[in-house]
CSV table of C-alpha atoms in Angstrom, one decimal:
chain,number,residue,atom,x,y,z
A,299,PRO,CA,-0.1,-0.2,-0.1
A,300,SER,CA,0.8,3.5,-0.5
A,301,ARG,CA,2.0,5.6,2.4
A,302,LEU,CA,1.5,9.4,2.6
A,303,PRO,CA,3.9,10.9,5.0
A,304,PRO,CA,3.4,14.7,6.1
A,305,SER,CA,4.5,17.1,2.9
A,306,GLN,CA,6.2,13.8,1.5
A,307,VAL,CA,5.0,10.7,-0.5
A,308,GLU,CA,6.4,7.2,0.0
A,309,HIS,CA,9.4,7.3,1.8
A,310,GLY,CA,10.2,10.8,1.9
A,311,GLN,CA,10.3,11.3,-2.0
A,312,GLY,CA,7.6,14.0,-3.4
A,313,SER,CA,7.4,17.3,-4.8
A,314,ASP,CA,5.5,20.8,-3.2
A,315,SER,CA,2.0,21.1,-4.5
A,316,GLY,CA,2.4,24.5,-4.7
A,317,ALA,CA,0.1,25.7,-2.4
A,318,ASN,CA,2.7,26.1,0.6
A,319,HIS,CA,0.4,25.3,3.7
A,320,ARG,CA,3.2,24.6,5.9
A,321,ASP,CA,3.5,27.6,7.9
A,322,ARG,CA,0.6,27.0,9.3
A,323,GLU,CA,1.2,25.3,12.3
A,324,GLY,CA,-1.4,22.8,14.1
A,325,ALA,CA,-2.9,21.8,10.9
A,326,GLY,CA,-2.2,18.1,11.0
A,327,GLY,CA,0.6,16.3,9.6
A,328,GLU,CA,2.3,15.5,12.6
A,329,ALA,CA,2.0,12.6,14.5
A,330,PHE,CA,0.2,12.7,18.3
A,331,PRO,CA,2.1,11.1,20.7
A,332,ALA,CA,1.7,7.1,20.6
A,333,ARG,CA,-0.4,7.0,23.4
A,334,SER,CA,-2.9,9.7,22.3
A,335,VAL,CA,-3.0,7.3,19.1
A,336,ALA,CA,-3.6,4.2,20.6
A,337,LEU,CA,-6.4,5.6,22.7
A,338,GLY,CA,-7.9,7.0,19.2
A,339,LEU,CA,-7.4,3.5,18.0
A,340,GLU,CA,-9.1,1.6,21.1
A,341,GLU,CA,-11.9,4.3,20.8
A,342,LYS,CA,-11.1,5.2,24.2
A,343,TYR,CA,-12.1,8.2,25.8
A,344,CYS,CA,-13.6,9.8,22.4
A,345,ASP,CA,-16.0,12.5,22.4
A,346,ALA,CA,-17.0,13.0,19.0
A,347,ALA,CA,-18.7,10.6,16.4
A,348,LEU,CA,-19.1,11.3,12.5
A,349,ARG,CA,-20.9,9.3,10.4
A,350,VAL,CA,-19.7,8.8,6.9
A,351,GLU,CA,-21.1,6.1,4.5
A,352,GLY,CA,-23.6,5.1,7.0
A,353,LYS,CA,-20.3,4.2,9.1
A,354,VAL,CA,-19.6,6.0,12.4
A,355,PHE,CA,-16.0,6.8,12.9
A,356,LYS,CA,-15.2,7.8,16.9
A,357,ALA,CA,-12.1,10.1,17.6
A,358,HIS,CA,-11.3,13.0,19.9
A,359,ARG,CA,-12.3,16.6,19.4
A,360,LEU,CA,-8.9,17.9,20.0
A,361,VAL,CA,-7.3,15.8,17.1
A,362,LEU,CA,-9.9,16.6,14.8
A,363,ALA,CA,-9.9,20.4,15.6
A,364,ALA,CA,-6.3,20.6,15.6
A,365,GLY,CA,-5.9,19.2,12.1
A,366,SER,CA,-8.8,20.3,10.4
A,367,ASP,CA,-10.3,23.4,10.1
A,368,PHE,CA,-13.2,22.8,8.7
A,369,LEU,CA,-13.9,20.1,11.8
A,370,ALA,CA,-12.7,23.2,14.0
A,371,ALA,CA,-15.5,25.2,12.7
A,372,GLN,CA,-18.1,22.3,13.0
A,373,PHE,CA,-17.4,21.9,16.5
A,374,GLU,CA,-17.6,26.1,17.5
A,375,HIS,CA,-21.4,25.5,15.7
A,376,PRO,CA,-23.9,26.1,18.4
A,377,GLU,CA,-25.7,23.1,17.7
A,378,MET,CA,-22.5,20.9,18.0
A,379,THR,CA,-21.6,22.0,21.2
A,380,ARG,CA,-25.5,21.2,22.9
A,381,ASP,CA,-25.7,17.6,20.9
A,382,ALA,CA,-21.9,16.4,21.5
A,383,ALA,CA,-23.2,12.7,21.1
A,384,ALA,CA,-24.9,13.1,18.0
A,385,PRO,CA,-22.7,11.8,15.2
A,386,LEU,CA,-21.7,14.8,12.7
A,387,GLU,CA,-22.9,13.8,9.3
A,388,LEU,CA,-20.1,13.6,6.6
A,389,PRO,CA,-22.4,13.4,3.5
A,390,GLU,CA,-20.8,12.2,-0.4
A,391,MET,CA,-17.6,11.5,1.3
A,392,PRO,CA,-16.0,8.2,0.5
A,393,ALA,CA,-15.5,6.2,4.2
A,394,ALA,CA,-12.5,4.9,3.0
A,395,ALA,CA,-10.6,7.6,2.0
A,396,PHE,CA,-12.1,9.7,5.3
A,397,ALA,CA,-10.7,6.4,7.5
A,398,ALA,CA,-7.0,7.4,6.0
A,399,ALA,CA,-7.7,11.2,6.4
A,400,LEU,CA,-8.4,10.2,9.9
A,401,GLU,CA,-5.3,7.9,10.3
A,402,TYR,CA,-3.2,10.9,9.0
A,403,LEU,CA,-4.5,13.4,11.5
A,404,TYR,CA,-3.6,10.7,14.2
A,405,GLU,CA,-0.6,9.4,12.8
A,406,GLY,CA,1.0,12.2,10.8
A,407,GLY,CA,0.7,10.1,7.7
A,408,CYS,CA,-1.5,7.2,6.3
A,409,ALA,CA,-1.4,4.3,4.2
A,410,LEU,CA,-4.0,3.9,1.4
A,411,PRO,CA,-4.6,0.0,1.1
A,412,ASP,CA,-5.8,0.9,-2.8
A,413,GLU,CA,-4.2,3.4,-5.4
A,414,ASP,CA,-7.7,4.7,-6.6
A,415,LEU,CA,-8.3,6.0,-3.2
A,416,LEU,CA,-5.6,8.9,-3.7
A,417,VAL,CA,-7.8,11.0,-5.5
A,418,PRO,CA,-10.9,10.5,-3.2
A,419,LEU,CA,-8.4,11.3,-0.4
A,420,LEU,CA,-7.0,14.3,-1.9
A,421,GLN,CA,-10.8,15.4,-2.1
A,422,VAL,CA,-11.6,14.6,1.6
A,423,ALA,CA,-8.6,16.6,2.6
A,424,HIS,CA,-9.3,19.7,0.8
A,425,ARG,CA,-13.0,19.4,1.9
A,426,LEU,CA,-11.9,19.1,5.8
A,427,GLN,CA,-9.5,21.4,5.3
A,428,ILE,CA,-6.3,19.5,5.9
A,429,LEU,CA,-3.8,21.6,4.3
A,430,PRO,CA,-0.7,19.2,4.9
A,431,LEU,CA,-2.5,16.3,3.9
A,432,VAL,CA,-3.8,18.3,0.7
A,433,ASP,CA,-0.1,19.0,-0.1
A,434,ALA,CA,0.9,15.5,0.8
A,435,ALA,CA,-1.9,13.8,-1.6
A,436,ALA,CA,-1.3,16.5,-4.4
A,437,ALA,CA,2.2,15.7,-4.5
A,438,ALA,CA,1.2,12.1,-5.1
A,439,VAL,CA,-1.1,12.8,-7.6
A,440,THR,CA,1.6,15.0,-9.7
A,441,LYS,CA,4.2,12.0,-9.3
A,442,ARG,CA,1.5,9.6,-10.9
A,443,LEU,CA,0.8,12.0,-13.9
A,444,SER,CA,0.8,10.3,-17.2
A,445,PRO,CA,-0.7,11.4,-20.6
A,446,GLU,CA,-3.3,9.1,-19.9
A,447,ASN,CA,-4.6,11.0,-16.7
A,448,CYS,CA,-2.9,14.7,-17.1
A,449,LEU,CA,-6.9,15.9,-17.9
A,450,GLY,CA,-8.5,14.3,-14.9
A,451,ALA,CA,-5.4,15.8,-13.2
A,452,TRP,CA,-5.8,19.0,-14.8
A,453,GLN,CA,-9.5,19.3,-14.2
A,454,LEU,CA,-9.0,18.1,-10.2
A,455,GLY,CA,-6.4,20.8,-9.5
A,456,GLU,CA,-8.6,23.6,-11.2
A,457,LEU,CA,-11.6,22.5,-9.1
A,458,LEU,CA,-9.7,22.5,-5.8
A,459,SER,CA,-7.6,25.4,-6.9
A,460,LEU,CA,-4.4,23.7,-6.9
A,461,PRO,CA,-2.1,25.6,-9.2
A,462,ALA,CA,1.0,23.4,-9.2
A,463,LEU,CA,-0.9,20.4,-9.8
A,464,GLU,CA,-2.9,22.2,-13.1
A,465,ALA,CA,0.6,23.2,-14.4
A,466,ALA,CA,2.4,19.8,-13.8
A,467,ALA,CA,-1.0,18.0,-15.6
A,468,VAL,CA,-0.4,20.9,-18.5
A,469,GLU,CA,3.3,20.1,-19.1
A,470,LYS,CA,2.2,16.0,-19.3
C-alpha cells in the first residue's frame, strides 16, 4: 500500500504541491504521542462521532479540530456544542478516504490500501481543510501523472484550486 507521510510521498520522495501551507501550524501532518494514537485506535475517551457513508467513526475533538479547520468550525457551531453525542454527518465522502484522513490526523501519515483512493483522499483532505494532507496527496497525484490521466488531474487541480497540480498536468 502507498503511504502518505506529512508533506512527502512514499519514503520521503515527493514534491511540493505549490500551495505552500506548511507555515500554518497545527493543521495536521504531525503525529500525536503514541499513547494518544493508541487511545484513538481503541476508541477510548472519544468525544466525537462522525458518520460517513453510514459508518460511525469515533475520535477525539482535540485531534480533529487541531488538524482540520473545517471540523474545528463545525465543533464551534451551537448545535454541536449542545449535542456532542450526535454524530456529525459528512455526506458525499467515501468512508475509506475519510478513514485514511483520520489516520493522517492521528499519526501524521496514512496508508492507502488501494491506489484508487488517492484522488478521493485529496478531495476529502481539501473538503476538511487538512492542508498538509492536501499538499501530500497533490504531490502523490503529480508524481503519478501520465498522458492518460493528465486531463483528469488538470480538472481536479482547477476544481480544488491547486495551481501546481494544474501546471504539472498541462506539462504532461
